[in-house]
């Protein structure tokens, strides 16, 4: 077989999951195979399904079994960041379609090659996520990384393609909305980056508000022949608060939307002008505003939109802090669902430590005496 390699660009799904062709396409390596790097690495280089991703050129994209989204390296992607926007557009569509995925950043895109058999490999990686995918494909990941290959989530490619097609119908009718900012808002919220979540959400809110404003208030103004009224309505004198109020008065926005938008707008102003970090509730309000505005815009566009696909990603019972600092109440018992474990390496100070070690007075901890009044 002659070797013919096609240049490709690769982005990897976050969170990690494998993408199967169908229910018979299984992945079940043993713990021993993973620890010894004797698992079926070839499968992690295999394409699972091609699909129409509505790329700048009429060429398909594809999903790889290892959880990769793969593009042909077409001329439009050369010397440009367009591929990042295209990846996030596809991911945002999948997200709207009900499959949770997170946005990527430029360094998440890798160079690679695909041969005529439909097998591919990473050739140049630039982020920890892409490094992980390259390493598991070459049986070169450390044990703490490769353990993720044990009983991972597996999703059918047809389910992802169906979600993409559903979300694409929604996004393609919203020309003013940046898909990268849209999905980025939800990703940042999940990662507890509240400032970034609010900023991305609010910009997206203003983008959709502009669309709704033009499709409703401005369009309505065209039907009323009053001197200079249309020019006034179409002017740039209307800020977001004015538009929200007008849309509410004209019943394009409900009370729930108005309430969420008000909380988000005040939080945005406090962040921009006072440098105040938004709370979880305020960032949540911004994301709920965004969801509700997409719902309004989709009704205008007469496109099916199920807000539950996005609502389910916003927990009502958030702990309001990063996981590392969350401290459960004394009467709360934390259940650890541990199936496999190994003994940790001993360090000085651990029970059972033997041998000499470097020691310096200025790094040695001592008990703090009782404070004096």
Tab-separated table of C-alpha atoms in Angstrom:
chain	number	residue	atom	x	y	z
A	1	UNK	CA	0.000	0.000	0.000
A	2	UNK	CA	1.478	3.343	-1.052
A	3	UNK	CA	1.782	5.940	1.698
A	4	UNK	CA	-0.328	9.027	0.981
A	5	UNK	CA	-0.721	11.517	3.820
A	6	UNK	CA	-3.224	14.371	3.865
A	7	UNK	CA	-2.525	17.404	6.100
A	8	UNK	CA	-5.210	17.917	8.740
A	9	UNK	CA	-6.020	20.131	11.717
A	10	UNK	CA	-7.226	18.476	14.921
A	11	UNK	CA	-9.143	19.721	17.963
A	12	UNK	CA	-9.948	17.413	20.867
A	13	UNK	CA	-13.209	17.265	22.781
A	14	UNK	CA	-13.381	18.550	26.328
A	15	UNK	CA	-14.356	16.794	28.552
A	16	UNK	CA	-12.619	13.638	27.356
A	17	UNK	CA	-14.808	11.002	25.756
A	18	UNK	CA	-14.421	8.426	23.008
A	19	UNK	CA	-16.555	8.615	19.861
A	20	UNK	CA	-17.806	5.292	18.492
A	21	UNK	CA	-19.251	4.388	15.101
A	22	UNK	CA	-22.156	2.454	16.625
A	23	UNK	CA	-23.055	0.321	19.637
A	24	UNK	CA	-20.862	-2.544	18.441
A	25	UNK	CA	-17.797	-0.286	18.381
A	26	UNK	CA	-16.516	-1.049	21.876
A	27	UNK	CA	-13.532	-0.085	24.015
A	28	UNK	CA	-12.741	-2.296	27.008
A	29	UNK	CA	-9.025	-2.572	27.815
A	30	UNK	CA	-8.112	-4.091	31.155
A	31	UNK	CA	-6.338	-2.198	33.911
A	32	UNK	CA	-3.247	-4.305	33.253
A	33	UNK	CA	-3.269	-3.430	29.544
A	34	UNK	CA	-3.511	0.261	30.335
A	35	UNK	CA	-0.759	0.140	32.963
A	36	UNK	CA	1.514	-1.799	30.577
A	37	UNK	CA	0.578	0.337	27.537
A	38	UNK	CA	-0.548	-2.766	25.632
A	39	UNK	CA	-4.071	-1.513	24.878
A	40	UNK	CA	-5.316	-1.200	21.288
A	41	UNK	CA	-3.571	2.077	20.430
A	42	UNK	CA	-4.426	1.631	16.733
A	43	UNK	CA	-8.098	2.266	17.449
A	44	UNK	CA	-7.208	5.637	18.947
A	45	UNK	CA	-5.953	6.675	15.495
A	46	UNK	CA	-9.108	5.628	13.642
A	47	UNK	CA	-11.753	7.894	12.153
A	48	UNK	CA	-15.278	7.113	13.358
A	49	UNK	CA	-17.514	9.167	11.081
A	50	UNK	CA	-17.432	11.934	8.460
A	51	UNK	CA	-20.145	14.613	8.434
A	52	UNK	CA	-21.128	17.893	6.800
A	53	UNK	CA	-19.724	20.601	9.088
A	54	UNK	CA	-20.584	23.487	6.722
A	55	UNK	CA	-16.933	24.429	6.301
A	56	UNK	CA	-15.817	27.383	4.135
A	57	UNK	CA	-15.174	24.845	1.366
A	58	UNK	CA	-17.652	22.029	0.607
A	59	UNK	CA	-15.513	19.386	2.302
A	60	UNK	CA	-16.478	17.174	5.258
A	61	UNK	CA	-15.039	17.152	8.751
A	62	UNK	CA	-14.853	13.989	10.823
A	63	UNK	CA	-14.770	12.644	14.344
A	64	UNK	CA	-11.928	10.420	15.520
A	65	UNK	CA	-12.434	7.545	17.941
A	66	UNK	CA	-10.139	9.208	20.497
A	67	UNK	CA	-12.509	12.185	20.740
A	68	UNK	CA	-10.993	14.329	18.012
A	69	UNK	CA	-12.696	16.780	15.665
A	70	UNK	CA	-10.721	16.742	12.428
A	71	UNK	CA	-10.624	19.198	9.513
A	72	UNK	CA	-8.826	19.086	6.186
A	73	UNK	CA	-6.103	21.738	6.195
A	74	UNK	CA	-7.752	23.835	3.470
A	75	UNK	CA	-6.420	27.089	2.049
A	76	UNK	CA	-8.884	29.172	4.082
A	77	UNK	CA	-7.282	27.957	7.324
A	78	UNK	CA	-3.723	28.887	6.371
A	79	UNK	CA	-2.116	31.864	8.141
A	80	UNK	CA	-5.332	32.615	10.015
A	81	UNK	CA	-7.249	31.855	13.223
A	82	UNK	CA	-10.404	30.955	11.304
A	83	UNK	CA	-10.068	27.295	12.264
A	84	UNK	CA	-10.532	28.221	15.949
A	85	UNK	CA	-13.770	30.035	15.121
A	86	UNK	CA	-14.929	27.091	13.026
A	87	UNK	CA	-14.184	24.574	15.767
A	88	UNK	CA	-16.060	26.648	18.343
A	89	UNK	CA	-18.955	27.144	15.920
A	90	UNK	CA	-19.294	23.373	15.576
A	91	UNK	CA	-18.882	22.831	19.320
A	92	UNK	CA	-21.465	25.537	20.083
A	93	UNK	CA	-23.900	23.831	17.706
A	94	UNK	CA	-23.314	20.471	19.403
A	95	UNK	CA	-23.789	22.153	22.786
A	96	UNK	CA	-27.117	23.694	21.736
A	97	UNK	CA	-28.102	20.262	20.440
A	98	UNK	CA	-27.860	18.815	23.937
A	99	UNK	CA	-24.360	17.284	24.173
A	100	UNK	CA	-22.131	19.021	26.709
A	101	UNK	CA	-18.833	20.149	25.208
A	102	UNK	CA	-16.489	23.000	26.084
A	103	UNK	CA	-14.890	25.681	23.953
A	104	UNK	CA	-11.303	25.475	22.756
A	105	UNK	CA	-8.522	28.052	22.712
A	106	UNK	CA	-6.072	28.541	19.805
A	107	UNK	CA	-3.361	26.316	21.296
A	108	UNK	CA	-5.826	23.412	21.459
A	109	UNK	CA	-5.590	23.067	17.670
A	110	UNK	CA	-2.964	20.579	16.457
A	111	UNK	CA	-1.387	19.760	13.128
A	112	UNK	CA	-1.660	16.195	11.927
A	113	UNK	CA	-1.819	13.830	8.978
A	114	UNK	CA	-4.423	11.340	7.751
A	115	UNK	CA	-3.725	8.548	5.297
A	116	UNK	CA	-6.061	6.950	2.774
A	117	UNK	CA	-7.135	4.274	5.276
A	118	UNK	CA	-8.855	6.906	7.433
A	119	UNK	CA	-6.263	6.641	10.188
A	120	UNK	CA	-4.592	9.784	11.506
A	121	UNK	CA	-2.041	10.991	13.999
A	122	UNK	CA	-1.083	14.217	15.761
A	123	UNK	CA	2.205	15.610	14.481
A	124	UNK	CA	2.448	18.949	16.294
A	125	UNK	CA	0.679	19.702	19.592
A	126	UNK	CA	0.626	22.839	21.730
A	127	UNK	CA	-1.627	22.266	24.767
A	128	UNK	CA	-1.946	19.784	27.622
A	129	UNK	CA	-5.155	18.383	26.132
A	130	UNK	CA	-3.685	17.777	22.689
A	131	UNK	CA	-0.487	16.427	24.278
A	132	UNK	CA	-2.638	13.888	26.144
A	133	UNK	CA	-4.347	12.713	22.954
A	134	UNK	CA	-1.043	12.417	21.152
A	135	UNK	CA	0.461	10.482	24.075
A	136	UNK	CA	-2.341	7.907	24.398
A	137	UNK	CA	-2.150	7.287	20.661
A	138	UNK	CA	1.574	6.588	20.919
A	139	UNK	CA	1.280	4.549	24.178
A	140	UNK	CA	3.435	7.201	25.790
A	141	UNK	CA	1.146	8.675	28.466
A	142	UNK	CA	2.053	8.364	32.129
A	143	UNK	CA	-0.026	6.159	34.396
A	144	UNK	CA	-1.934	9.075	35.945
A	145	UNK	CA	-2.971	10.212	32.458
A	146	UNK	CA	-3.570	6.858	30.778
A	147	UNK	CA	-5.924	5.685	33.551
A	148	UNK	CA	-8.530	7.878	31.845
A	149	UNK	CA	-8.690	5.160	29.184
A	150	UNK	CA	-10.268	2.846	31.757
A	151	UNK	CA	-14.062	2.872	31.403
A	152	UNK	CA	-14.290	6.316	29.752
A	153	UNK	CA	-17.520	7.849	28.530
A	154	UNK	CA	-18.272	6.649	24.988
A	155	UNK	CA	-20.697	8.555	22.785
A	156	UNK	CA	-22.084	7.477	19.427
A	157	UNK	CA	-20.943	9.648	16.508
A	158	UNK	CA	-24.493	9.746	15.156
A	159	UNK	CA	-25.679	11.338	18.406
A	160	UNK	CA	-23.077	14.090	18.104
A	161	UNK	CA	-23.878	14.678	14.432
A	162	UNK	CA	-27.587	14.874	15.245
A	163	UNK	CA	-26.856	17.400	18.005
A	164	UNK	CA	-24.695	19.416	15.609
A	165	UNK	CA	-27.379	19.526	12.915
A	166	UNK	CA	-29.958	20.655	15.480
A	167	UNK	CA	-27.740	23.405	16.889
A	168	UNK	CA	-26.543	24.537	13.466
A	169	UNK	CA	-30.114	25.393	12.478
A	170	UNK	CA	-30.321	27.692	15.493
A	171	UNK	CA	-26.891	29.330	15.190
A	172	UNK	CA	-26.974	29.815	11.423
A	173	UNK	CA	-29.986	32.123	11.867
A	174	UNK	CA	-28.154	34.321	14.397
A	175	UNK	CA	-25.615	36.209	12.262
A	176	UNK	CA	-24.761	38.744	14.988
A	177	UNK	CA	-23.792	36.102	17.573
A	178	UNK	CA	-20.201	34.920	18.005
A	179	UNK	CA	-20.306	31.143	18.643
A	180	UNK	CA	-16.887	31.318	20.335
A	181	UNK	CA	-18.099	33.859	22.880
A	182	UNK	CA	-21.382	32.007	23.335
A	183	UNK	CA	-19.933	28.602	24.211
A	184	UNK	CA	-17.025	30.257	26.016
A	185	UNK	CA	-19.441	31.832	28.505
A	186	UNK	CA	-20.734	28.416	29.592
A	187	UNK	CA	-17.266	26.861	29.608
A	188	UNK	CA	-15.868	29.590	31.854
A	189	UNK	CA	-18.808	29.214	34.238
A	190	UNK	CA	-18.200	25.467	34.515
A	191	UNK	CA	-14.546	26.234	35.255
A	192	UNK	CA	-15.508	28.733	37.997
A	193	UNK	CA	-14.057	31.674	36.022
A	194	UNK	CA	-16.849	34.076	36.850
A	195	UNK	CA	-15.400	37.289	35.394
A	196	UNK	CA	-14.747	35.644	32.038
A	197	UNK	CA	-18.153	33.927	32.087
A	198	UNK	CA	-19.944	37.221	32.708
A	199	UNK	CA	-17.907	39.111	30.096
A	200	UNK	CA	-18.490	36.517	27.379
A	201	UNK	CA	-22.153	36.155	28.294
A	202	UNK	CA	-22.827	39.896	28.294
A	203	UNK	CA	-21.199	40.475	24.908
A	204	UNK	CA	-23.276	37.590	23.542
A	205	UNK	CA	-26.379	39.111	25.139
A	206	UNK	CA	-25.768	42.423	23.383
A	207	UNK	CA	-25.187	40.621	20.085
A	208	UNK	CA	-28.519	38.781	20.307
A	209	UNK	CA	-30.312	41.884	21.594
A	210	UNK	CA	-29.165	43.673	18.447
A	211	UNK	CA	-30.635	40.910	16.296
A	212	UNK	CA	-33.961	40.869	18.155
A	213	UNK	CA	-34.113	44.685	18.134
A	214	UNK	CA	-33.682	44.889	14.371
A	215	UNK	CA	-36.098	42.042	13.669
A	216	UNK	CA	-38.858	43.495	15.865
A	217	UNK	CA	-38.740	47.175	16.841
A	218	UNK	CA	-36.851	48.404	13.770
A	219	UNK	CA	-38.914	46.261	11.392
A	220	UNK	CA	-42.095	47.553	12.987
A	221	UNK	CA	-40.882	51.143	12.537
A	222	UNK	CA	-40.721	50.595	8.779
A	223	UNK	CA	-44.476	50.109	8.676
A	224	UNK	CA	-45.215	53.474	10.336
A	225	UNK	CA	-44.748	56.498	8.095
A	226	UNK	CA	-43.833	59.195	10.619
A	227	UNK	CA	-41.203	61.764	9.676
A	228	UNK	CA	-37.744	60.805	10.996
A	229	UNK	CA	-39.140	58.158	13.395
A	230	UNK	CA	-37.491	55.290	11.551
A	231	UNK	CA	-34.179	57.150	11.520
A	232	UNK	CA	-34.486	57.660	15.286
A	233	UNK	CA	-35.289	53.989	15.922
A	234	UNK	CA	-32.376	52.839	13.743
A	235	UNK	CA	-29.908	55.236	15.361
A	236	UNK	CA	-27.153	54.099	17.719
A	237	UNK	CA	-28.593	56.083	20.642
A	238	UNK	CA	-30.279	53.002	22.095
A	239	UNK	CA	-28.104	51.236	24.647
A	240	UNK	CA	-28.802	47.760	25.985
A	241	UNK	CA	-30.941	48.942	28.914
A	242	UNK	CA	-33.150	50.975	26.539
A	243	UNK	CA	-33.530	48.012	24.202
A	244	UNK	CA	-34.387	45.658	27.059
A	245	UNK	CA	-37.056	48.044	28.343
A	246	UNK	CA	-38.576	48.591	24.894
A	247	UNK	CA	-38.604	44.876	24.103
A	248	UNK	CA	-40.216	44.175	27.472
A	249	UNK	CA	-42.893	46.822	26.948
A	250	UNK	CA	-43.636	45.356	23.541
A	251	UNK	CA	-43.906	41.885	25.133
A	252	UNK	CA	-40.982	40.348	23.281
A	253	UNK	CA	-39.355	39.725	26.670
A	254	UNK	CA	-41.120	38.128	29.642
A	255	UNK	CA	-40.714	39.093	33.302
A	256	UNK	CA	-38.276	36.239	33.891
A	257	UNK	CA	-36.025	37.453	31.077
A	258	UNK	CA	-36.227	41.054	32.280
A	259	UNK	CA	-35.258	40.054	35.821
A	260	UNK	CA	-32.259	37.970	34.731
A	261	UNK	CA	-31.106	40.687	32.324
A	262	UNK	CA	-31.301	43.355	35.022
A	263	UNK	CA	-29.154	41.317	37.430
A	264	UNK	CA	-26.643	40.567	34.692
A	265	UNK	CA	-26.482	44.199	33.539
A	266	UNK	CA	-25.838	45.548	37.046
A	267	UNK	CA	-23.147	42.906	37.591
A	268	UNK	CA	-21.560	43.786	34.262
A	269	UNK	CA	-21.499	47.491	35.198
A	270	UNK	CA	-19.967	46.748	38.607
A	271	UNK	CA	-17.309	44.584	36.970
A	272	UNK	CA	-16.468	47.040	34.181
A	273	UNK	CA	-16.534	50.248	36.218
A	274	UNK	CA	-15.648	49.091	39.738
A	275	UNK	CA	-13.637	45.930	39.165
A	276	UNK	CA	-16.017	43.863	41.298
A	277	UNK	CA	-15.919	40.108	40.687
A	278	UNK	CA	-19.420	38.816	39.919
A	279	UNK	CA	-21.019	36.240	42.164
A	280	UNK	CA	-22.093	32.800	40.992
A	281	UNK	CA	-25.686	34.011	41.063
A	282	UNK	CA	-24.863	37.012	38.863
A	283	UNK	CA	-22.946	34.917	36.332
A	284	UNK	CA	-25.794	32.401	36.396
A	285	UNK	CA	-28.246	35.245	35.660
A	286	UNK	CA	-26.178	36.292	32.650
A	287	UNK	CA	-26.206	32.759	31.248
A	288	UNK	CA	-29.933	32.371	31.867
A	289	UNK	CA	-30.465	35.697	30.073
A	290	UNK	CA	-28.475	34.363	27.158
A	291	UNK	CA	-30.527	31.169	26.970
A	292	UNK	CA	-33.816	33.075	27.105
A	293	UNK	CA	-32.709	35.504	24.386
A	294	UNK	CA	-31.730	32.617	22.103
A	295	UNK	CA	-35.219	31.249	22.736
A	296	UNK	CA	-36.807	34.579	21.721
A	297	UNK	CA	-34.616	34.866	18.628
A	298	UNK	CA	-35.405	31.286	17.606
A	299	UNK	CA	-39.132	31.996	17.806
A	300	UNK	CA	-38.607	34.988	15.532
A	301	UNK	CA	-36.651	32.765	13.143
A	302	UNK	CA	-39.265	30.004	13.445
A	303	UNK	CA	-36.552	27.524	14.401
A	304	UNK	CA	-36.973	24.759	16.975
A	305	UNK	CA	-34.990	25.476	20.153
A	306	UNK	CA	-35.185	23.407	23.327
A	307	UNK	CA	-33.834	25.540	26.167
A	308	UNK	CA	-33.666	22.443	28.397
A	309	UNK	CA	-30.583	21.399	26.400
A	310	UNK	CA	-28.756	24.369	27.941
A	311	UNK	CA	-30.611	24.724	31.247
A	312	UNK	CA	-29.389	21.307	32.360
A	313	UNK	CA	-25.796	22.561	32.353
A	314	UNK	CA	-26.491	25.251	34.955
A	315	UNK	CA	-26.790	23.724	38.406
A	316	UNK	CA	-29.250	25.348	40.799
A	317	UNK	CA	-27.328	23.914	43.752
A	318	UNK	CA	-23.871	25.255	43.017
A	319	UNK	CA	-21.503	25.254	45.998
A	320	UNK	CA	-20.519	28.837	45.139
A	321	UNK	CA	-16.797	28.169	45.326
A	322	UNK	CA	-14.081	26.270	43.532
A	323	UNK	CA	-13.931	22.537	44.420
A	324	UNK	CA	-10.546	22.939	46.102
A	325	UNK	CA	-11.910	25.273	48.783
A	326	UNK	CA	-15.294	23.634	49.345
A	327	UNK	CA	-15.574	22.343	52.906
A	328	UNK	CA	-18.581	20.130	53.654
A	329	UNK	CA	-20.472	20.512	56.882
A	330	UNK	CA	-19.455	18.220	59.730
A	331	UNK	CA	-22.582	16.099	59.393
A	332	UNK	CA	-22.109	15.671	55.633
A	333	UNK	CA	-20.425	12.465	54.539
A	334	UNK	CA	-18.532	12.557	51.279
A	335	UNK	CA	-18.838	9.291	49.370
A	336	UNK	CA	-15.774	8.333	47.365
A	337	UNK	CA	-16.592	6.136	44.389
A	338	UNK	CA	-13.129	4.607	44.103
A	339	UNK	CA	-12.699	1.416	42.083
A	340	UNK	CA	-8.933	1.290	41.690
A	341	UNK	CA	-6.065	2.720	43.670
A	342	UNK	CA	-2.365	2.375	44.254
A	343	UNK	CA	-0.019	3.172	47.105
A	344	UNK	CA	1.360	6.695	47.047
A	345	UNK	CA	5.082	7.360	47.175
A	346	UNK	CA	6.234	8.199	50.686
A	347	UNK	CA	7.795	11.574	51.396
A	348	UNK	CA	9.574	12.862	54.514
A	349	UNK	CA	7.045	13.244	57.316
A	350	UNK	CA	4.841	10.370	56.148
A	351	UNK	CA	4.282	7.394	58.412
A	352	UNK	CA	6.743	4.689	57.444
A	353	UNK	CA	9.266	7.038	55.825
A	354	UNK	CA	12.824	5.725	56.128
A	355	UNK	CA	16.118	7.252	55.149
A	356	UNK	CA	17.786	10.625	55.109
A	357	UNK	CA	16.377	13.730	53.451
A	358	UNK	CA	17.274	17.362	52.904
A	359	UNK	CA	16.243	19.516	55.856
A	360	UNK	CA	16.546	23.261	56.475
A	361	UNK	CA	15.469	25.229	59.567
A	362	UNK	CA	13.697	27.943	57.555
A	363	UNK	CA	11.325	25.467	55.887
A	364	UNK	CA	10.549	23.373	58.962
A	365	UNK	CA	7.080	23.985	60.400
A	366	UNK	CA	6.611	24.533	64.115
A	367	UNK	CA	3.560	24.735	66.331
A	368	UNK	CA	1.992	28.152	66.760
A	369	UNK	CA	1.674	29.131	70.401
A	370	UNK	CA	-1.624	30.199	71.942
A	371	UNK	CA	-2.384	33.811	71.063
A	372	UNK	CA	-2.187	36.326	73.856
A	373	UNK	CA	-4.954	38.852	74.522
